[in-house]
XYZ file of C-alpha atoms in Angstrom:
651
model
C 55.130 29.651 40.271
C 56.982 27.173 38.034
C 58.761 27.757 34.716
C 58.202 25.734 31.542
C 60.924 23.400 30.227
C 61.646 25.867 27.422
C 62.033 28.773 29.864
C 64.347 26.662 32.027
C 66.530 25.800 29.005
C 66.673 29.425 27.896
C 67.695 30.568 31.384
C 70.646 28.145 31.282
C 71.863 29.595 27.979
C 71.567 33.141 29.326
C 74.187 32.120 31.925
C 76.505 31.184 29.036
C 75.773 34.278 26.927
C 76.749 36.467 29.884
C 80.269 35.000 29.847
C 81.230 34.662 26.175
C 82.546 38.139 25.290
C 86.028 37.775 23.813
C 86.096 33.996 24.297
C 86.676 31.053 22.012
C 83.806 28.693 22.829
C 84.333 24.919 22.742
C 81.250 22.665 22.856
C 80.736 18.909 23.034
C 78.123 17.403 20.676
C 75.158 17.275 23.122
C 75.724 20.913 24.143
C 75.960 21.918 20.473
C 72.638 20.186 19.828
C 71.024 22.007 22.750
C 72.432 25.286 21.380
C 70.852 24.513 17.981
C 67.425 24.415 19.636
C 68.032 27.707 21.460
C 68.979 29.647 18.329
C 72.251 28.170 17.125
C 75.772 29.297 16.404
C 74.936 32.960 15.721
C 73.647 33.383 19.280
C 77.256 32.917 20.405
C 78.912 34.964 17.647
C 76.499 37.881 17.932
C 76.872 37.755 21.722
C 80.624 38.405 21.589
C 82.351 35.039 21.097
C 85.389 35.360 18.792
C 85.147 31.763 17.536
C 83.182 28.560 18.142
C 84.819 25.123 17.922
C 83.991 21.504 18.679
C 85.512 19.929 21.769
C 88.203 17.899 20.020
C 91.850 17.145 20.931
C 92.783 18.242 17.393
C 91.543 21.797 18.003
C 93.686 24.704 19.206
C 93.644 28.509 19.094
C 95.794 31.269 17.687
C 98.166 33.038 20.073
C 96.021 36.217 20.067
C 93.092 34.286 21.571
C 93.551 34.452 25.339
C 90.123 33.464 26.688
C 88.385 30.092 26.373
C 84.986 28.833 27.483
C 84.463 25.048 27.573
C 80.862 23.776 27.630
C 81.156 20.121 28.500
C 79.730 17.146 30.391
C 83.100 17.014 32.210
C 83.729 13.305 31.699
C 87.272 12.025 32.230
C 87.775 11.802 28.456
C 86.510 15.338 27.893
C 88.741 16.727 30.636
C 91.720 15.095 28.878
C 90.599 16.779 25.645
C 90.413 20.151 27.409
C 93.951 19.591 28.697
C 95.181 18.959 25.115
C 93.461 22.091 23.787
C 94.819 24.326 26.574
C 98.379 23.007 26.257
C 98.321 23.569 22.481
C 97.010 27.135 22.835
C 98.062 30.279 24.694
C 95.148 31.019 27.036
C 95.351 33.156 30.144
C 91.669 32.945 31.104
C 89.690 29.656 31.075
C 86.095 29.105 32.106
C 84.728 25.556 32.377
C 80.927 25.234 32.325
C 79.953 21.732 33.410
C 76.511 20.735 32.140
C 76.406 18.039 34.839
C 76.088 18.794 38.537
C 79.524 19.165 40.150
C 78.750 16.682 42.939
C 78.483 13.911 40.283
C 81.718 15.034 38.615
C 83.414 15.041 42.031
C 82.308 11.465 42.672
C 83.782 10.362 39.312
C 87.053 12.224 39.876
C 87.392 10.396 43.218
C 85.984 7.002 42.216
C 88.699 5.087 44.097
C 88.300 7.116 47.303
C 85.705 7.221 50.060
C 84.165 10.692 49.751
C 80.748 9.847 51.225
C 81.195 12.284 54.143
C 81.897 15.214 51.822
C 78.930 14.336 49.584
C 76.483 13.863 52.466
C 77.625 17.184 53.979
C 76.830 18.942 50.681
C 80.433 20.086 50.154
C 81.066 18.099 46.941
C 80.262 20.918 44.433
C 82.665 23.334 46.150
C 85.412 20.698 46.413
C 84.913 19.711 42.775
C 85.203 23.326 41.625
C 88.503 23.624 43.545
C 89.843 20.409 41.949
C 88.908 21.467 38.425
C 90.255 25.006 38.891
C 93.542 23.562 40.110
C 93.720 21.323 37.041
C 93.008 24.248 34.691
C 95.717 26.396 36.321
C 98.196 23.540 35.988
C 97.400 23.080 32.299
C 97.624 26.834 31.532
C 100.961 26.967 33.435
C 101.217 30.772 33.553
C 101.750 33.092 36.509
C 99.147 35.594 35.287
C 96.056 33.466 34.656
C 92.430 33.248 35.760
C 90.100 30.240 35.858
C 86.492 29.638 36.829
C 84.347 26.496 37.098
C 80.553 26.694 37.121
C 77.601 24.356 36.693
C 75.176 25.340 33.915
C 72.361 22.776 33.411
C 72.368 22.510 29.607
C 70.638 19.198 28.939
C 67.090 19.699 27.658
C 65.495 20.710 24.384
C 61.814 21.533 24.170
C 60.236 20.135 20.972
C 56.791 21.510 21.840
C 55.212 23.058 24.932
C 54.568 19.540 26.298
C 57.374 17.380 24.832
C 61.079 17.534 25.714
C 64.156 15.342 25.275
C 67.642 15.268 26.805
C 70.340 14.787 24.099
C 73.237 14.165 26.544
C 71.429 11.003 27.680
C 70.478 9.526 24.307
C 72.802 6.520 24.976
C 71.021 5.717 28.286
C 68.983 2.514 28.044
C 67.452 0.147 30.632
C 70.285 -2.416 30.666
C 72.034 -4.364 33.437
C 75.627 -5.246 32.578
C 74.518 -5.045 28.957
C 71.511 -7.373 29.470
C 67.810 -6.589 29.155
C 66.905 -8.599 32.259
C 69.042 -8.389 35.431
C 70.610 -11.632 36.657
C 69.515 -10.977 40.244
C 65.990 -10.202 41.499
C 67.215 -7.529 43.955
C 68.525 -4.693 41.808
C 70.063 -1.440 43.009
C 72.551 1.124 41.736
C 75.516 -1.132 42.524
C 74.071 -3.991 40.453
C 74.992 -1.907 37.404
C 78.392 -1.618 35.782
C 80.522 1.438 36.529
C 79.599 3.158 33.244
C 75.882 2.387 33.758
C 76.054 3.813 37.309
C 77.658 6.968 35.935
C 74.882 7.332 33.343
C 72.200 6.966 36.022
C 73.822 9.530 38.328
C 74.289 12.007 35.481
C 70.706 11.617 34.268
C 69.389 12.081 37.812
C 71.625 15.154 38.146
C 70.080 16.749 35.048
C 66.517 15.831 36.059
C 67.201 17.373 39.467
C 68.581 20.563 37.865
C 65.510 20.787 35.626
C 63.151 20.356 38.583
C 65.094 23.001 40.516
C 64.996 25.439 37.592
C 61.236 24.878 37.228
C 60.728 25.239 41.017
C 59.102 21.799 41.266
C 58.884 19.646 44.391
C 58.026 16.199 43.073
C 56.495 12.943 44.167
C 58.392 10.182 42.350
C 56.585 7.219 40.777
C 58.140 4.503 38.654
C 57.321 1.519 36.468
C 60.112 -0.874 35.557
C 63.278 -2.130 37.212
C 65.642 0.478 35.777
C 63.249 3.283 36.646
C 63.200 2.064 40.253
C 66.971 2.618 40.420
C 66.665 6.174 39.087
C 63.766 6.848 41.456
C 65.860 5.658 44.402
C 68.798 7.933 43.538
C 66.495 10.892 42.875
C 64.689 10.340 46.168
C 67.747 9.856 48.401
C 70.565 11.939 46.886
C 71.654 14.718 49.312
C 71.483 17.304 46.509
C 67.925 16.258 45.606
C 66.867 16.279 49.271
C 68.234 19.813 49.690
C 66.476 21.008 46.524
C 63.069 19.656 47.609
C 63.283 21.761 50.784
C 63.560 24.930 48.681
C 61.143 24.254 45.796
C 57.475 24.998 46.351
C 55.370 23.927 43.331
C 54.053 20.353 43.702
C 54.594 17.940 40.807
C 54.462 14.241 39.969
C 57.398 12.628 38.166
C 56.636 9.258 36.539
C 59.680 7.268 35.387
C 58.955 4.485 32.857
C 61.244 1.846 31.294
C 61.059 1.819 27.498
C 61.617 -1.946 27.429
C 58.202 -2.648 28.984
C 56.670 -1.939 25.574
C 58.840 -1.797 22.465
C 55.944 -2.315 20.083
C 54.976 1.357 20.132
C 58.381 2.694 19.078
C 59.634 -0.273 16.994
C 56.475 -0.300 14.883
C 57.207 0.823 11.294
C 53.776 2.468 10.970
C 54.022 6.059 12.231
C 51.118 8.389 11.515
C 53.195 11.382 12.621
C 54.899 13.102 9.669
C 57.946 14.096 11.728
C 58.490 10.439 12.690
C 58.574 9.630 8.967
C 61.101 12.400 8.288
C 63.342 11.153 11.117
C 63.009 7.587 9.822
C 64.047 8.479 6.258
C 66.525 11.377 6.268
C 70.008 11.091 7.832
C 70.587 12.830 11.165
C 72.354 16.159 11.259
C 76.013 15.309 12.082
C 76.484 15.125 15.858
C 72.724 15.414 16.483
C 70.088 12.875 17.461
C 66.913 14.985 17.021
C 67.288 16.995 13.791
C 67.962 15.827 10.219
C 70.186 16.704 7.284
C 68.318 18.428 4.453
C 69.788 18.392 0.936
C 70.103 22.033 -0.161
C 71.198 21.370 -3.771
C 67.739 22.166 -5.250
C 68.257 25.776 -4.087
C 71.909 26.262 -4.990
C 74.128 25.842 -7.991
C 76.908 23.901 -6.289
C 77.567 20.403 -7.656
C 77.464 18.143 -4.609
C 78.119 14.410 -4.741
C 77.262 13.510 -1.135
C 74.926 15.523 1.075
C 76.510 14.448 4.363
C 80.212 14.290 3.410
C 80.703 17.000 0.760
C 81.871 20.238 2.381
C 80.966 22.485 -0.558
C 77.441 22.947 0.756
C 76.243 23.055 4.352
C 73.244 20.811 4.979
C 69.889 22.289 5.902
C 67.814 21.256 8.916
C 64.220 21.192 10.185
C 64.233 23.352 13.307
C 64.835 27.113 13.173
C 64.451 28.577 16.652
C 64.475 32.219 15.543
C 61.699 31.831 12.933
C 58.293 31.651 14.627
C 56.591 30.327 11.465
C 59.118 27.487 11.237
C 58.633 26.650 14.920
C 54.883 26.561 14.282
C 55.322 24.237 11.267
C 57.650 21.978 13.252
C 55.021 21.564 15.978
C 52.358 20.897 13.341
C 54.534 18.082 11.959
C 54.067 16.381 15.333
C 50.488 17.259 16.200
C 48.671 17.470 12.842
C 48.003 15.026 10.024
C 50.286 14.723 7.006
C 47.600 16.228 4.752
C 47.186 19.269 7.020
C 50.965 19.869 7.177
C 51.316 19.556 3.395
C 48.539 22.105 2.763
C 50.025 24.489 5.347
C 53.504 24.256 3.782
C 52.088 24.743 0.285
C 50.072 27.744 1.473
C 53.224 29.359 2.879
C 55.249 28.492 -0.222
C 52.593 29.933 -2.537
C 53.080 33.359 -0.929
C 56.698 33.424 -2.148
C 55.972 31.694 -5.478
C 57.701 33.478 -8.353
C 55.875 31.405 -11.020
C 52.340 31.742 -9.615
C 51.455 28.075 -9.251
C 47.832 27.092 -8.445
C 46.704 28.379 -5.049
C 46.108 25.917 -2.202
C 42.328 26.359 -2.439
C 42.253 25.170 -6.064
C 44.351 22.061 -5.391
C 42.569 18.845 -4.438
C 45.795 17.334 -3.139
C 49.221 18.709 -2.311
C 51.981 16.400 -3.551
C 55.764 16.500 -3.106
C 55.993 17.399 -6.808
C 53.715 20.455 -6.431
C 55.867 21.676 -3.529
C 59.106 21.002 -5.412
C 57.854 23.016 -8.391
C 57.717 26.165 -6.247
C 61.011 25.352 -4.487
C 62.836 24.818 -7.793
C 61.554 28.164 -9.087
C 63.523 29.933 -6.330
C 66.840 28.291 -7.334
C 69.601 30.872 -7.538
C 67.286 33.699 -6.353
C 69.274 34.305 -3.194
C 67.228 37.279 -1.985
C 64.105 35.095 -1.884
C 66.063 32.161 -0.402
C 67.515 34.337 2.366
C 64.082 35.684 3.347
C 62.423 32.250 3.487
C 65.347 29.911 4.203
C 63.750 28.035 7.107
C 60.481 27.407 5.274
C 62.309 26.177 2.159
C 64.388 23.753 4.214
C 61.298 22.309 5.915
C 59.490 21.935 2.578
C 62.557 20.276 1.050
C 62.731 17.833 3.977
C 59.068 16.830 3.656
C 59.232 16.482 -0.138
C 62.469 14.456 0.030
C 60.976 12.162 2.690
C 57.778 11.399 0.791
C 59.648 10.765 -2.482
C 62.432 8.651 -0.975
C 62.565 4.866 -1.533
C 62.795 4.471 2.254
C 59.308 5.964 2.596
C 57.895 3.227 0.376
C 59.804 0.706 2.522
C 58.177 2.169 5.651
C 54.710 1.848 4.107
C 55.364 -1.766 3.060
C 56.815 -2.705 6.472
C 53.776 -1.088 8.114
C 51.317 -3.165 6.077
C 53.284 -6.338 6.865
C 53.246 -5.506 10.566
C 49.477 -5.011 10.501
C 49.050 -8.434 8.893
C 51.248 -10.136 11.493
C 49.530 -8.291 14.371
C 46.094 -9.298 13.053
C 47.188 -12.939 12.846
C 48.404 -12.876 16.453
C 45.314 -11.048 17.714
C 42.864 -13.272 15.832
C 44.377 -16.678 16.609
C 46.097 -15.852 19.944
C 48.930 -18.143 18.826
C 52.039 -17.664 16.690
C 52.208 -20.890 14.674
C 51.647 -19.127 11.359
C 53.495 -15.969 12.407
C 56.876 -17.672 12.882
C 56.679 -19.121 9.371
C 55.513 -15.790 7.998
C 58.476 -13.919 9.510
C 60.988 -16.381 8.057
C 59.418 -16.037 4.605
C 59.548 -12.235 4.861
C 63.285 -12.332 5.618
C 63.962 -14.733 2.732
C 61.988 -12.618 0.239
C 63.229 -9.225 1.508
C 65.205 -8.352 -1.637
C 62.284 -9.095 -3.958
C 60.080 -6.923 -1.753
C 62.688 -4.143 -1.548
C 62.932 -4.308 2.253
C 66.268 -3.840 4.069
C 67.014 -6.396 6.792
C 67.195 -3.750 9.530
C 63.523 -2.857 8.983
C 62.574 -6.537 9.273
C 64.614 -6.807 12.470
C 62.618 -3.832 13.808
C 59.468 -5.725 12.819
C 60.696 -8.757 14.808
C 61.242 -6.590 17.898
C 57.773 -5.095 17.517
C 56.096 -8.515 17.055
C 57.802 -10.162 20.049
C 56.972 -7.175 22.261
C 53.371 -7.274 21.028
C 53.033 -11.018 21.664
C 54.626 -10.887 25.114
C 54.146 -13.978 27.264
C 50.622 -14.544 26.007
C 51.471 -15.835 22.540
C 54.362 -18.332 22.554
C 56.284 -19.072 19.363
C 56.784 -22.791 18.502
C 60.360 -23.916 19.119
C 60.862 -25.386 15.640
C 59.715 -22.117 14.042
C 62.187 -20.141 16.142
C 64.985 -22.511 15.147
C 64.063 -21.988 11.498
C 63.961 -18.230 12.102
C 67.507 -18.273 13.551
C 68.776 -20.217 10.562
C 67.118 -17.792 8.134
C 68.440 -14.803 10.096
C 71.969 -16.208 10.125
C 72.077 -16.395 6.325
C 70.452 -12.947 5.940
C 72.875 -11.294 8.377
C 75.844 -12.801 6.536
C 74.502 -11.528 3.196
C 73.688 -8.034 4.527
C 76.295 -7.695 7.291
C 77.749 -4.477 5.839
C 74.495 -2.611 6.427
C 73.342 -4.446 9.579
C 76.424 -5.117 11.723
C 78.095 -1.900 12.841
C 81.275 -3.815 13.671
C 81.704 -4.771 9.990
C 81.908 -1.055 9.130
C 85.249 -1.014 10.974
C 86.743 -3.304 8.318
C 86.495 -6.538 10.313
C 86.022 -9.798 8.457
C 82.638 -11.375 9.189
C 82.298 -15.156 8.961
C 79.160 -17.365 8.674
C 79.892 -18.697 12.178
C 79.891 -15.161 13.621
C 76.585 -14.416 11.883
C 75.079 -17.625 13.299
C 76.129 -16.484 16.786
C 74.610 -13.024 16.168
C 71.339 -14.614 14.983
C 71.174 -16.806 18.109
C 71.829 -13.739 20.274
C 69.062 -11.838 18.458
C 66.573 -14.619 19.248
C 67.691 -14.689 22.897
C 67.050 -10.935 23.159
C 63.693 -11.273 21.381
C 62.669 -13.847 24.010
C 63.753 -11.435 26.744
C 61.678 -8.689 25.107
C 58.625 -10.964 25.302
C 59.197 -11.402 29.069
C 59.521 -7.718 29.964
C 55.921 -7.238 31.117
C 55.982 -10.192 33.541
C 56.557 -7.732 36.379
C 53.270 -5.932 35.557
C 49.748 -6.859 36.636
C 47.316 -4.443 35.008
C 49.419 -3.608 31.942
C 50.879 -7.061 31.213
C 49.156 -7.221 27.818
C 49.026 -4.709 24.975
C 46.537 -6.693 22.852
C 43.161 -5.326 23.869
C 39.632 -6.032 22.511
C 38.414 -3.343 20.105
C 35.515 -1.065 21.078
C 33.291 -2.893 18.586
C 34.175 -6.228 20.194
C 35.370 -7.652 16.875
C 39.015 -8.666 17.203
C 41.879 -7.048 19.081
C 44.056 -3.962 18.694
C 47.350 -2.674 20.060
C 47.090 -0.382 23.085
C 50.504 0.358 24.461
C 51.577 0.394 28.095
C 52.090 4.181 27.986
C 48.647 4.678 26.439
C 46.955 2.464 29.031
C 48.762 4.258 31.861
C 47.798 7.743 30.635
C 44.198 6.641 30.027
C 44.037 5.425 33.637
C 45.757 8.568 34.953
C 43.187 10.901 33.401
C 40.201 8.626 34.115
C 37.789 10.467 36.444
C 37.001 7.128 38.168
C 40.683 6.950 39.243
C 41.299 3.193 38.882
C 44.023 1.790 41.118
C 47.438 2.154 39.465
C 48.833 -1.137 40.770
C 51.825 -1.170 38.413
C 52.915 2.401 39.152
C 55.025 2.296 42.311
C 55.463 5.313 44.553
C 58.709 6.358 46.199
C 57.409 7.473 49.596
C 59.444 9.295 52.205
C 59.872 6.304 54.474
C 58.955 5.818 58.148
C 58.158 9.498 58.788
C 55.287 9.392 56.299
C 53.975 6.199 57.895
C 54.004 7.729 61.366
C 52.449 10.952 60.115
C 49.617 9.058 58.433
C 49.037 6.733 61.395
C 46.838 3.697 60.927
C 44.826 5.493 58.235
C 47.429 4.430 55.665
C 46.352 0.841 56.278
C 42.602 1.401 56.376
C 41.823 4.292 54.061
C 42.265 4.265 50.309
C 41.801 8.042 50.283
C 45.186 8.482 51.962
C 46.910 7.074 48.887
C 48.547 9.709 46.723
C 47.587 9.947 43.063
C 49.903 11.458 40.424
C 47.133 13.691 39.084
C 46.770 15.393 42.484
C 49.657 17.637 41.409
C 49.175 20.538 38.946
C 52.234 19.412 36.936
C 52.794 15.806 35.836
C 55.992 14.775 34.024
C 55.942 11.399 32.272
C 59.593 10.530 31.560
C 60.449 7.491 29.395
C 63.972 6.081 29.814
C 65.252 4.750 26.491
C 63.356 6.862 23.969
C 59.862 7.628 22.731
C 58.356 8.110 19.273
C 56.613 11.341 18.367
C 53.583 9.301 17.311
C 53.311 8.079 20.920
C 53.712 11.644 22.230
C 50.867 12.826 20.013
C 48.533 10.010 21.100
C 49.298 10.553 24.783
C 48.799 14.309 24.530
C 45.515 13.783 22.710
C 44.301 11.487 25.519
C 45.103 14.211 28.071
C 43.395 16.972 26.053
C 40.195 15.001 25.404
C 39.946 13.988 29.083
C 39.623 17.632 30.170
C 41.951 17.304 33.199
C 43.398 20.533 34.591
C 46.925 19.240 35.195
C 49.780 20.226 32.902
C 51.040 16.863 31.568
C 54.567 16.998 30.091
C 56.111 14.084 28.179
C 59.882 13.740 28.370
C 62.450 11.178 27.302
C 66.129 10.583 26.818
C 65.585 10.855 23.028
C 63.193 10.519 20.091
C 63.452 7.125 18.374
C 62.429 5.629 15.051
C 61.695 1.924 14.546
C 65.263 1.200 13.415
C 66.711 3.211 16.344
C 64.585 1.180 18.762
C 65.749 -2.070 17.183
C 69.432 -1.127 17.422
C 69.052 0.010 21.035
C 67.663 -3.326 22.137
C 69.540 -5.779 19.860
C 72.901 -3.941 20.099
C 74.128 -5.118 16.673
């Protein structure tokens, strides 16, 4: 029997809760985000922790605090931070919980040494624990002291029963020495830079821990160059090989490169309400999956800046200990905006102190009708305390739909539809190149920030692919227009300018040229595919074309009862032994080929991010097909259109 992702995550936190009595707990940002989705800070404080702090070299503890628990990814930088904290405190008992498998940490601690024999013999975790314990004892520097090093796989958060993300790996993206396309056709782990190799090993480590916790023995499939590297490490790592001998529940793990189709996540037209909220409201500090909610409508504090003013803590969307809030959060992914608004209003009306019209008498729920009830609770702290989670979610939705950025999203969405229709109808981009330049020039009159138009460019080039070439003179004009726009808006577009650097017109021209080069690379990404090399498909009516993403096409084929051949989905087999076991039948019989849907559990994992709109569409395709398999969608993170643009253009 296998566990769910949520049960696996909860089991990992139980390991922590069993060790926190009397300890000061230090967490890095990804671990703090995972804690938020398990119940938050009060889980630690009510479980016996004396204090909770961020993992920062500026933190230390009072002399009466003798026990510390560090929850960390155990990178070299974080270990240096732990050393600073210990040396500035007076601990006698230190526990280090590494969220990454100790064999990976051991490899990084010995990066200049040949430790292949120790790793292949399976001794790396034990040796790593000894090394880290020795380091902790040295930093404590007391005769009477105790240390312990353990591996606790804290890396996943479960958004719904079939969607999960891994916050520690939100920076992971399919890149090769910083490029979208590798310079060599034969790519393996050692083609990557040292930091990219470390990211791959760490991600594989956490996937392996998740599969072990869920008791899954997987067949690995992949689509995309970067995914092939991960599949190779997952298939051949000694730790993964040992785990597969012990796990008993069959599963299929499909690894997919995000860069094969950026149109789906870079599109500014999400139907999913939660995608809109994530695209409008600022992220909760240190988080990549939850947002900051302005709480001033409920309180009487005078706050000038929601994110920087410390008078008032920001609210958030997810409240793990409130089942009604968890239900609403899932509805924000799976249901329409109208349905979510009516549900929120219905819940708010039950706490309404002014007796506003009931949900049945309203023809339409608006942000204003929700805000009327919310504002009536201002200062009534008994009511606020009882319904705090619901009020925060309602505030987030109302603020999103009333924000200027929401109008920008709607405008960008209509522009994208126009451009997509032009490409689909004419199958050429002569008019589109001119249209994009004009949009950038008129952005201020239209009220569109440049970053949203850059996201539109990414979406259009990914949509067009190799099929629809852009005329050279139009691309030259586009670069010139972009160069001027970037110079004018560099403070909001170029992250480097936020550091106080002077930005010149020549630098902006170079950035614009680099943007075009990356856009051309984006258009080439599906060259390696055969069946899914186009995302412009004829409509069911036969009139015109529509966007059908690579992920959508793959899932449609997976659940198709006819079982079409999945030529683009490669399978990591077990080598010569499988060939010998199958005999000549592997060459003559199609029935001997394995299919991902043969397993009762199928995990579709997208490297580089996924939008919640895509998750909803994919889940709907699985549900309507009637297949028995449990299909789980996972990714390194949830992305909005602007997130997707920044990931690929690296501005």
